[in-house]
mmCIF file with all atom_site columns, C-alpha atoms in Angstrom:
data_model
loop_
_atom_site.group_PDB
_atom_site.id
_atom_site.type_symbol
_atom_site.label_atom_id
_atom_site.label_alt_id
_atom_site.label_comp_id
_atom_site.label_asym_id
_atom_site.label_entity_id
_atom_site.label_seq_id
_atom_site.pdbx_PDB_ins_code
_atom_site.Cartn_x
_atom_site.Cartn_y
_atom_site.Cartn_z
_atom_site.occupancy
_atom_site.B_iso_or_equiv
_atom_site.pdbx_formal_charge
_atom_site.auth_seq_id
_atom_site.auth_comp_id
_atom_site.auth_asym_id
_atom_site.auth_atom_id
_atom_site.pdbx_PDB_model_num
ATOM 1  C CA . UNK A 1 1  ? 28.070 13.423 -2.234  1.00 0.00 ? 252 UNK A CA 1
ATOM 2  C CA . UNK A 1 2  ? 24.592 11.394 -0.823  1.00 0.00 ? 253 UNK A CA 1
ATOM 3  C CA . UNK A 1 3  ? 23.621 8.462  -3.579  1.00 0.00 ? 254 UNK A CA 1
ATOM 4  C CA . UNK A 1 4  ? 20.605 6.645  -2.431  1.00 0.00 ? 255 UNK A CA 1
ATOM 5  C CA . UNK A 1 5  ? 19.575 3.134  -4.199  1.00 0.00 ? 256 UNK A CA 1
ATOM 6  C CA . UNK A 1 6  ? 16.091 2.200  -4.446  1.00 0.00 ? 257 UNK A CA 1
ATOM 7  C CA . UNK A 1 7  ? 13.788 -0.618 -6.031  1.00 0.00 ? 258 UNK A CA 1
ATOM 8  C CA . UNK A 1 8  ? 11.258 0.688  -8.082  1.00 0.00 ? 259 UNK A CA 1
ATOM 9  C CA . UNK A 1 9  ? 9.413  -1.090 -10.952 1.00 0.00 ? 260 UNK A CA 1
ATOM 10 C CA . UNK A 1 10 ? 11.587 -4.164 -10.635 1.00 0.00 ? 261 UNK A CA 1
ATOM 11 C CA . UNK A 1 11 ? 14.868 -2.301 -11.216 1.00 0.00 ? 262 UNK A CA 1
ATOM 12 C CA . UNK A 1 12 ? 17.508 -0.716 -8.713  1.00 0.00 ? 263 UNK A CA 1
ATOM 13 C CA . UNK A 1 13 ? 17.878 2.713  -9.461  1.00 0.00 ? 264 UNK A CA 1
ATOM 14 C CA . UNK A 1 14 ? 20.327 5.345  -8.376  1.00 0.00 ? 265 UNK A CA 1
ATOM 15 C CA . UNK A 1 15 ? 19.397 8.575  -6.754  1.00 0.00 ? 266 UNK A CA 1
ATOM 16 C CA . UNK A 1 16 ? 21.995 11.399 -7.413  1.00 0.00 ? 267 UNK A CA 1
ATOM 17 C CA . UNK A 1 17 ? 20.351 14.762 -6.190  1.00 0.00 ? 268 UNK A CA 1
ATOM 18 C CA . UNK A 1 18 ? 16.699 15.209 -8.278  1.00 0.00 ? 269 UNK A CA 1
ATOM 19 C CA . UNK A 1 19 ? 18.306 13.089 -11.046 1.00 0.00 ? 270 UNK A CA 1
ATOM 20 C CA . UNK A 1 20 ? 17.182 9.102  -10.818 1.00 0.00 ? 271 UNK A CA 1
ATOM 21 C CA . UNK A 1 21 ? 19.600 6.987  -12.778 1.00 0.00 ? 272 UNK A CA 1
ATOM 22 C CA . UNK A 1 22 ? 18.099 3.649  -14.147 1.00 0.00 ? 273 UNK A CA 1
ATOM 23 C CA . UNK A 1 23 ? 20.868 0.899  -13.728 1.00 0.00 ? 274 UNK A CA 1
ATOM 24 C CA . UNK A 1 24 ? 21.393 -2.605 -15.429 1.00 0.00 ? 275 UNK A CA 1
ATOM 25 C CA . UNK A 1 25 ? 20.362 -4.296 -11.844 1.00 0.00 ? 276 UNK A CA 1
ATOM 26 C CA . UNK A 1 26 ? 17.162 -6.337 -11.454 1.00 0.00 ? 277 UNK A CA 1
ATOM 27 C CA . UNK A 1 27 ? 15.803 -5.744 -7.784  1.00 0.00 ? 278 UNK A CA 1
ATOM 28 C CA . UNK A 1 28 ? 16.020 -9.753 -7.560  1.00 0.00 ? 279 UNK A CA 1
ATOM 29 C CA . UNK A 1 29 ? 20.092 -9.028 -7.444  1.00 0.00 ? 280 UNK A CA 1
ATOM 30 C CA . UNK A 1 30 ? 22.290 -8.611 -5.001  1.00 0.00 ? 281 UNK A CA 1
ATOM 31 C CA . UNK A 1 31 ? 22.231 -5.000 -2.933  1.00 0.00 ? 282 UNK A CA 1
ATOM 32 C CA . UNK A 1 32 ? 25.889 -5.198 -2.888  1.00 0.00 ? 283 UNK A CA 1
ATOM 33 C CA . UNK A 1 33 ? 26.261 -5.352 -6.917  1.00 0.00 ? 284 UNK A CA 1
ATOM 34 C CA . UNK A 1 34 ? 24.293 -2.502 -6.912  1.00 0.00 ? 285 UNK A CA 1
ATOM 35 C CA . UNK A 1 35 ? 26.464 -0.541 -4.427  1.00 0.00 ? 286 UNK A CA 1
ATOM 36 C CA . UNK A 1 36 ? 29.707 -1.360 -6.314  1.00 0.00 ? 287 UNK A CA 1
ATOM 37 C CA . UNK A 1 37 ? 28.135 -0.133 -9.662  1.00 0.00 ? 288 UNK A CA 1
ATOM 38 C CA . UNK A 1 38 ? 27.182 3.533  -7.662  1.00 0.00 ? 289 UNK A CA 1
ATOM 39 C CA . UNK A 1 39 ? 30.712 3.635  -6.462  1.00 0.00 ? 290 UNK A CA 1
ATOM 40 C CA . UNK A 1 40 ? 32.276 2.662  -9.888  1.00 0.00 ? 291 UNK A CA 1
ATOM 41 C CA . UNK A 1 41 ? 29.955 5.607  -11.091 1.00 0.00 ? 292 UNK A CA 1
ATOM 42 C CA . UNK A 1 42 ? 30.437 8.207  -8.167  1.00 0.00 ? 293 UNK A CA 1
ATOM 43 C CA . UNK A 1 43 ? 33.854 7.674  -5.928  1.00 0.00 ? 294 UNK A CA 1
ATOM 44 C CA . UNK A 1 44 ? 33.725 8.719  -2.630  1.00 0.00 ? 295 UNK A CA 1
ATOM 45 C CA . UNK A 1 45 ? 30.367 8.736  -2.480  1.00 0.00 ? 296 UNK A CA 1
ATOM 46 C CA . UNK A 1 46 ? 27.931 7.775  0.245   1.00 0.00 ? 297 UNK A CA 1
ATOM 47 C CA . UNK A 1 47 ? 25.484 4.922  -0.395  1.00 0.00 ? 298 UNK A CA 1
ATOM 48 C CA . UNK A 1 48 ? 22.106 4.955  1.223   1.00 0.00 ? 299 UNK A CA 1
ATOM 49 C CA . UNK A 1 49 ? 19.305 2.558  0.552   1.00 0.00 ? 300 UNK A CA 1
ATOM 50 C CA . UNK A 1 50 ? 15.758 4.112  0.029   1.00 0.00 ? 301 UNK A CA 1
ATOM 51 C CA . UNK A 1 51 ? 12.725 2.002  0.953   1.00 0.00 ? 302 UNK A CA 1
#
């Protein structure tokens, strides 16, 4: 499974197929908290950044 993480609107969000999933990250924090949070959420997954 593909999960991409992109800023948008001052948040991180998580892309998961067509679905985009809002998480508790300001896009001020740290990629890497982000990336643990999508793997917490979706094991085994690969993380991609969207720009």
């Amino acid at each position: 499974m593909n999960v991409f993480i992109q800023k948008l609107n001052g948040l991180w969000y998580l892309i998961v197929g067509s679905c985009q999933i809002r998480t508790p990250f300001l896009e001020t924090q740290d990629r890497e908290l982000v990336v643990s949070y999508a793997w917490r959420a979706y094991p085994g997954a690969r993380i991609f950044e969207r720009h």
